[in-house]
Each structure stands twice: as structure tokens, then as C-alpha cells.
Short mmCIF file of C-alpha atoms in Angstrom, two decimals:
data_model
loop_
_atom_site.label_atom_id
_atom_site.label_comp_id
_atom_site.label_asym_id
_atom_site.label_seq_id
_atom_site.Cartn_x
_atom_site.Cartn_y
_atom_site.Cartn_z
CA UNK A 1491 71.45 266.18 161.07
CA UNK A 1492 68.11 266.79 159.43
CA UNK A 1493 64.86 266.51 161.36
CA UNK A 1494 64.05 263.53 159.15
CA UNK A 1495 66.70 261.45 160.99
CA UNK A 1496 64.44 259.42 163.29
CA UNK A 1497 63.99 255.91 164.63
CA UNK A 1498 62.26 253.57 162.20
CA UNK A 1499 64.21 254.53 159.07
CA UNK A 1500 65.39 251.44 157.24
CA UNK A 1501 67.42 250.48 154.19
CA UNK A 1502 68.07 247.17 152.42
CA UNK A 1503 70.92 246.48 150.01
CA UNK A 1504 72.09 243.46 148.11
CA UNK A 1505 75.80 242.67 147.68
CA UNK A 1506 77.49 240.05 145.51
CA UNK A 1507 79.91 237.86 147.47
CA UNK A 1508 83.00 238.33 145.31
CA UNK A 1509 86.41 236.81 146.02
CA UNK A 1510 87.62 239.78 148.07
CA UNK A 1511 84.77 239.24 150.51
CA UNK A 1512 85.65 235.59 151.16
CA UNK A 1513 88.13 233.66 153.23
CA UNK A 1514 89.81 230.69 151.60
CA UNK A 1515 91.61 228.88 154.38
CA UNK A 1516 89.56 225.73 153.79
CA UNK A 1517 90.49 225.67 150.13
CA UNK A 1518 89.28 227.52 147.07
CA UNK A 1519 86.13 225.42 146.63
CA UNK A 1520 85.01 226.33 150.12
CA UNK A 1521 85.40 230.11 150.05
CA UNK A 1522 82.91 231.82 152.36
CA UNK A 1523 81.85 235.41 153.09
CA UNK A 1524 83.90 236.54 156.04
CA UNK A 1525 82.67 238.42 159.11
CA UNK A 1526 84.74 241.56 158.39
CA UNK A 1527 83.11 241.75 154.92
CA UNK A 1528 79.65 241.37 156.46
CA UNK A 1529 80.47 244.22 158.83
CA UNK A 1530 81.93 246.36 156.03
CA UNK A 1531 78.82 245.94 153.87
CA UNK A 1532 76.54 246.59 156.84
CA UNK A 1533 78.48 249.74 157.75
CA UNK A 1534 78.25 251.09 154.19
CA UNK A 1535 74.48 250.48 154.20
CA UNK A 1536 74.09 252.27 157.56
CA UNK A 1537 76.39 255.18 156.66
CA UNK A 1538 74.62 255.80 153.34
CA UNK A 1539 71.24 255.84 155.10
CA UNK A 1540 72.60 258.43 157.55
CA UNK A 1541 74.03 260.58 154.74
CA UNK A 1542 70.53 260.91 153.24
CA UNK A 1543 69.47 262.58 156.49
CA UNK A 1544 72.62 264.59 157.23
CA UNK A 1545 73.45 268.22 156.57
CA UNK A 1546 76.28 269.34 154.31
CA UNK A 1547 79.68 268.83 155.96
CA UNK A 1548 78.49 265.94 158.09
CA UNK A 1549 79.45 262.28 157.91
CA UNK A 1550 79.50 259.49 160.50
CA UNK A 1551 81.93 257.13 162.16
CA UNK A 1552 81.21 253.66 163.54
CA UNK A 1553 81.79 253.18 167.27
CA UNK A 1554 80.36 249.75 168.12
CA UNK A 1555 79.38 246.53 166.37
CA UNK A 1556 77.79 243.37 167.80
CA UNK A 1557 77.33 240.63 165.22
CA UNK A 1558 76.25 237.01 165.29
CA UNK A 1559 77.44 235.37 162.08
CA UNK A 1560 74.93 232.52 161.87
CA UNK A 1561 75.61 230.66 158.63
CA UNK A 1562 78.16 230.53 155.81
CA UNK A 1563 77.53 232.17 152.42
CA UNK A 1564 79.49 230.91 149.45
CA UNK A 1565 81.47 232.81 146.84
CA UNK A 1566 79.05 233.80 144.05
CA UNK A 1567 75.94 233.99 146.23
CA UNK A 1568 74.37 237.34 147.10
CA UNK A 1569 73.66 238.67 150.57
CA UNK A 1570 70.92 241.12 151.45
CA UNK A 1571 71.50 243.38 154.43
CA UNK A 1572 68.78 245.40 156.17
CA UNK A 1573 69.61 248.15 158.67
CA UNK A 1574 67.00 249.86 160.84
CA UNK A 1575 67.48 252.92 163.04
CA UNK A 1576 66.41 251.98 166.58
CA UNK A 1577 67.39 255.17 168.41
CA UNK A 1578 68.70 258.67 167.72
CA UNK A 1579 70.23 260.30 170.81
CA UNK A 1580 72.06 263.52 170.00
CA UNK A 1581 74.74 262.60 167.44
CA UNK A 1582 74.58 258.91 168.44
CA UNK A 1583 72.55 256.59 166.24
CA UNK A 1584 71.83 252.94 167.08
CA UNK A 1585 70.94 250.50 164.30
CA UNK A 1586 69.79 246.92 164.33
CA UNK A 1587 70.65 244.82 161.29
CA UNK A 1588 69.91 241.47 159.70
CA UNK A 1589 71.55 239.68 156.79
CA UNK A 1590 70.40 236.78 154.63
CA UNK A 1591 71.45 234.90 151.53
CA UNK A 1592 69.19 232.96 149.14
CA UNK A 1593 68.90 230.08 151.62
CA UNK A 1594 69.60 231.21 155.17
CA UNK A 1595 69.48 234.03 157.69
CA UNK A 1596 73.21 234.57 157.96
CA UNK A 1597 73.62 237.35 160.48
CA UNK A 1598 72.12 239.80 162.92
CA UNK A 1599 73.35 242.43 165.31
CA UNK A 1600 73.55 245.98 166.57
CA UNK A 1601 75.63 248.88 165.24
CA UNK A 1602 76.31 252.34 166.68
CA UNK A 1603 77.51 255.36 164.75
CA UNK A 1604 78.22 258.99 165.61
CA UNK A 1605 77.35 261.82 163.25
CA UNK A 1606 80.41 264.09 163.03
CA UNK A 1607 81.48 267.27 161.29
CA UNK A 1608 83.98 266.32 158.59
CA UNK A 1609 86.21 269.40 159.08
CA UNK A 1610 86.35 269.06 162.88
CA UNK A 1611 87.12 265.34 162.54
CA UNK A 1612 89.88 266.00 160.02
CA UNK A 1613 91.42 268.56 162.40
CA UNK A 1614 91.39 266.01 165.23
CA UNK A 1615 92.99 263.39 162.97
CA UNK A 1616 95.73 265.74 161.79
CA UNK A 1617 96.48 266.66 165.42
CA UNK A 1618 96.87 262.95 166.22
CA UNK A 1619 99.13 262.52 163.18
CA UNK A 1620 101.41 265.31 164.45
CA UNK A 1621 101.48 263.77 167.93
CA UNK A 1622 102.28 260.32 166.50
CA UNK A 1623 105.12 261.79 164.45
CA UNK A 1624 106.77 263.51 167.41
CA UNK A 1625 106.33 260.40 169.60
CA UNK A 1626 107.98 258.05 167.11
CA UNK B 364 91.65 220.12 170.17
CA UNK B 365 94.70 219.51 172.29
CA UNK B 366 94.54 219.41 176.07
CA UNK B 367 96.68 222.55 176.02
CA UNK B 368 93.69 224.58 174.75
CA UNK B 369 92.61 226.24 178.00
CA UNK B 370 91.46 229.59 179.36
CA UNK B 371 94.27 232.04 179.99
CA UNK B 372 96.16 231.50 176.73
CA UNK B 373 97.03 234.82 175.13
CA UNK B 374 98.70 236.20 172.01
CA UNK B 375 99.74 239.68 170.93
CA UNK B 376 100.47 240.76 167.37
CA UNK B 377 101.40 244.01 165.75
CA UNK B 378 100.00 245.05 162.36
CA UNK B 379 100.97 247.96 160.12
CA UNK B 380 97.97 250.08 159.13
CA UNK B 381 98.44 250.01 155.36
CA UNK B 382 96.12 251.64 152.83
CA UNK B 383 93.92 248.56 152.42
CA UNK B 384 93.08 248.70 156.14
CA UNK B 385 91.89 252.31 155.99
CA UNK B 386 88.79 254.16 154.98
CA UNK B 387 89.23 257.38 153.01
CA UNK B 388 85.84 259.02 152.90
CA UNK B 389 87.13 262.09 154.74
CA UNK B 390 89.92 262.55 152.23
CA UNK B 391 93.29 260.95 151.70
CA UNK B 392 95.06 262.89 154.45
CA UNK B 393 92.55 261.57 156.99
CA UNK B 394 92.66 257.85 156.22
CA UNK B 395 91.90 255.79 159.34
CA UNK B 396 91.97 252.09 160.27
CA UNK B 397 88.47 250.80 159.73
CA UNK B 398 86.46 248.57 162.05
CA UNK B 399 86.30 245.63 159.59
CA UNK B 400 90.13 245.68 159.39
CA UNK B 401 90.39 245.72 163.20
CA UNK B 402 88.07 242.71 163.29
CA UNK B 403 89.97 240.94 160.51
CA UNK B 404 93.33 241.38 162.28
CA UNK B 405 91.82 240.32 165.61
CA UNK B 406 90.28 237.20 164.01
CA UNK B 407 93.61 236.21 162.44
CA UNK B 408 95.34 236.58 165.82
CA UNK B 409 92.69 234.46 167.55
CA UNK B 410 92.57 231.79 164.82
CA UNK B 411 96.36 231.39 164.77
CA UNK B 412 96.40 230.99 168.57
CA UNK B 413 93.75 228.26 168.26
CA UNK B 414 95.69 226.50 165.48
CA UNK B 415 98.67 226.10 167.84
CA UNK B 416 96.40 224.06 170.13
CA UNK B 417 94.39 222.18 167.49
CA UNK B 418 94.79 218.68 166.11
CA UNK B 419 95.52 217.94 162.44
CA UNK B 420 92.43 218.48 160.28
CA UNK B 421 90.94 221.09 162.61
CA UNK B 422 90.44 224.79 162.03
CA UNK B 423 87.97 227.32 163.46
CA UNK B 424 85.22 229.64 162.31
CA UNK B 425 84.13 232.89 163.94
CA UNK B 426 80.55 233.06 165.21
CA UNK B 427 80.28 236.31 167.19
CA UNK B 428 82.10 239.63 167.55
CA UNK B 429 81.41 242.53 169.92
CA UNK B 430 83.72 245.46 169.38
CA UNK B 431 83.96 249.00 170.71
CA UNK B 432 86.14 251.00 168.33
CA UNK B 433 87.34 253.71 170.71
CA UNK B 434 89.76 255.92 168.78
CA UNK B 435 91.03 256.47 165.24
CA UNK B 436 94.40 255.14 164.06
CA UNK B 437 96.02 256.79 161.07
CA UNK B 438 97.49 255.25 157.93
CA UNK B 439 101.14 254.39 158.67
CA UNK B 440 100.72 253.83 162.39
CA UNK B 441 100.87 250.32 163.86
CA UNK B 442 98.24 248.63 165.99
CA UNK B 443 98.90 245.95 168.56
CA UNK B 444 96.14 243.43 169.22
CA UNK B 445 96.01 241.12 172.23
CA UNK B 446 93.58 238.19 172.41
CA UNK B 447 93.00 236.13 175.55
CA UNK B 448 91.02 232.91 175.86
CA UNK B 449 88.37 233.45 178.53
CA UNK B 450 86.47 230.14 178.21
CA UNK B 451 86.66 226.80 176.40
CA UNK B 452 83.32 224.97 176.34
CA UNK B 453 83.37 221.96 174.05
CA UNK B 454 84.29 223.28 170.59
CA UNK B 455 83.27 226.84 171.54
CA UNK B 456 86.02 229.24 172.53
CA UNK B 457 85.41 232.74 173.91
CA UNK B 458 88.13 235.38 173.63
CA UNK B 459 88.44 238.88 175.00
CA UNK B 460 90.58 241.30 173.03
CA UNK B 461 92.14 244.74 173.25
CA UNK B 462 93.83 246.90 170.63
CA UNK B 463 96.09 249.92 170.92
CA UNK B 464 98.23 252.15 168.73
CA UNK B 465 101.29 254.17 169.79
CA UNK B 466 99.08 256.78 171.48
CA UNK B 467 95.67 255.36 172.40
CA UNK B 468 93.69 252.31 173.41
CA UNK B 469 91.70 251.95 170.21
CA UNK B 470 89.44 248.96 170.74
CA UNK B 471 88.15 246.21 172.97
CA UNK B 472 85.64 243.45 172.76
CA UNK B 473 84.64 239.81 172.81
CA UNK B 474 85.00 237.17 170.09
CA UNK B 475 83.61 233.64 169.84
CA UNK B 476 84.92 230.89 167.59
CA UNK B 477 84.04 227.25 167.00
CA UNK B 478 86.69 224.61 166.41
CA UNK B 479 85.58 222.55 163.40
CA UNK B 480 86.79 219.61 161.34
CA UNK B 481 87.93 220.95 157.98
CA UNK B 482 86.63 217.97 155.93
CA UNK B 483 83.19 217.96 157.62
CA UNK B 484 82.91 221.73 157.15
CA UNK B 485 83.88 221.47 153.48
CA UNK B 486 81.21 218.79 152.97
CA UNK B 487 78.57 221.05 154.56
CA UNK B 488 79.65 223.98 152.37
CA UNK B 489 79.54 221.91 149.18
CA UNK B 490 76.03 220.69 150.12
CA UNK B 491 74.94 224.32 150.51
CA UNK B 492 76.51 225.18 147.15
CA UNK B 493 74.49 222.42 145.47
CA UNK B 494 71.30 223.61 147.16
CA UNK B 495 71.98 227.23 146.12
CA UNK B 496 72.53 226.12 142.53
CA UNK B 497 69.26 224.21 142.30
CA UNK B 498 67.35 227.06 144.02
CA UNK B 499 68.60 229.74 141.61
#
């Protein structure tokens, strides 16, 4: 983690609501941006902001999300997501986020990530894979 | 909503962690179940439980998720998600949920949904689509 990783950093990104981001259980003409897609896009925005302030060999993993999904966004609209770093405490980083489309504020919440070493994390994952194999 | 829709109802479902549910930014051998996929699978479990206790023409939309993603699950493992209805207050339903894989408790949280009329919701969505078109 670079010394530039501090509270107050912010990033805004716009995403097109394509079909893969929507849920169609009310019919094709009523496809709306789903909550998992909102969270995915928010996580990408937050992770990329962290990467700009991380050292080589570091990445981050998400540990907590709180989201209020306030309004529906239709297939073909865009959404704009803003993440802001609220706190940096050791490797733990807390973000707030908001999301809007061209008409409404559609979401807000809190997100926590941990900055990790990629090689150490891989080693932990491979150890779990071995354990899962011998348990099955 | 049927009179059978009450606190205490619960459902458990198992999902295979296939490639589409994983994130691969630490390399292909370290693909792990991502938080949006956990939320997607949890929402499907909760929605299907609600549908069993809904009248014709009703469905539900998610309004809030709080999730702690506690441990990584690897590509090829299964996850088992349990949702429990904690409160029914008018059309608002609050669930708690837990998730585990073969080795670890991997997640827990709270989820809120609203039971809605499909036709009324469609009408609201089409009105928003019209408004978005004339605003763009």
C-alpha cells in the first residue's frame, strides 16, 4: 500500500446496463439492473481505485457490502457509480458509495475491502483446494 | 401474499460454484466465488421461497442486502445457502441468511424484499422508460 492510500480518495465510473446486468422475471420489456450487478460494478470501481494506490504484488478482496437498492434502472440506461474511501485501517479499507441513473438515485451503501498479497493469497487458496479434495 | 407467509419459514439450496460465479484476477488456479454471485444465489433462494407463499400475479424485488463474505470458496466446490424469514411487515419481508461450503462458513447477512404486483410494477417501469427516452 502506497502512502497515497488515504481517506477522501474517490472515483466515479459509468456503466451501460446491458442484458447480462438485468433480471427478466417480469418479462423482457421490464428488464432491470439487478442488485448483484450493481455490487459487481461498485466492487470493480473500488478495486481499481485501490490498485492505483497499491504496491506491486498487491490486490484486494471484498469482505462486506451493505447496499440499499432504491430504484429500478432499465436495460439500455447507464448508471454512474461513485466510491469514496472513508477509512484506511491497516490493510482494511472502508468505502461509501452512491449510484444513479439519468433520472434517479438508485443506490447507496458501504463496502469493505482488504488489501492482500497476491502470492500469499494464492498459497492460502491452494491449501484450501487440497483440503477440499481430501475431504470429498 | 398468502396467510402462510410468516416469520420462521426457511429454505436451503445448494449451488455449484461454476466459472461464471468466480473471479479470476489472481489467476485461473485461484478462481473464487465472488460476492455478487453469493448475493445472486441468496436472492434466488429468497425469491423462490416467497413465490411459494405469494398469490397469482405477485413477485418480489430486493431492496437491501448486508453481507459479510467470510471465506473464499474455490471453483468446483459447492455452496449451501440458507434463508430464514425474520419479519413480515405488510409487503416488506426481512430475511437472515447464512452460506457455507464443504469446509467453512463463508457468509452471513440480512436481505430485504418487497412483494409487488407484477402488472403494477411493469406499468411503473414502462413509465420510467418513457421518461428516460424523452430526457435523453
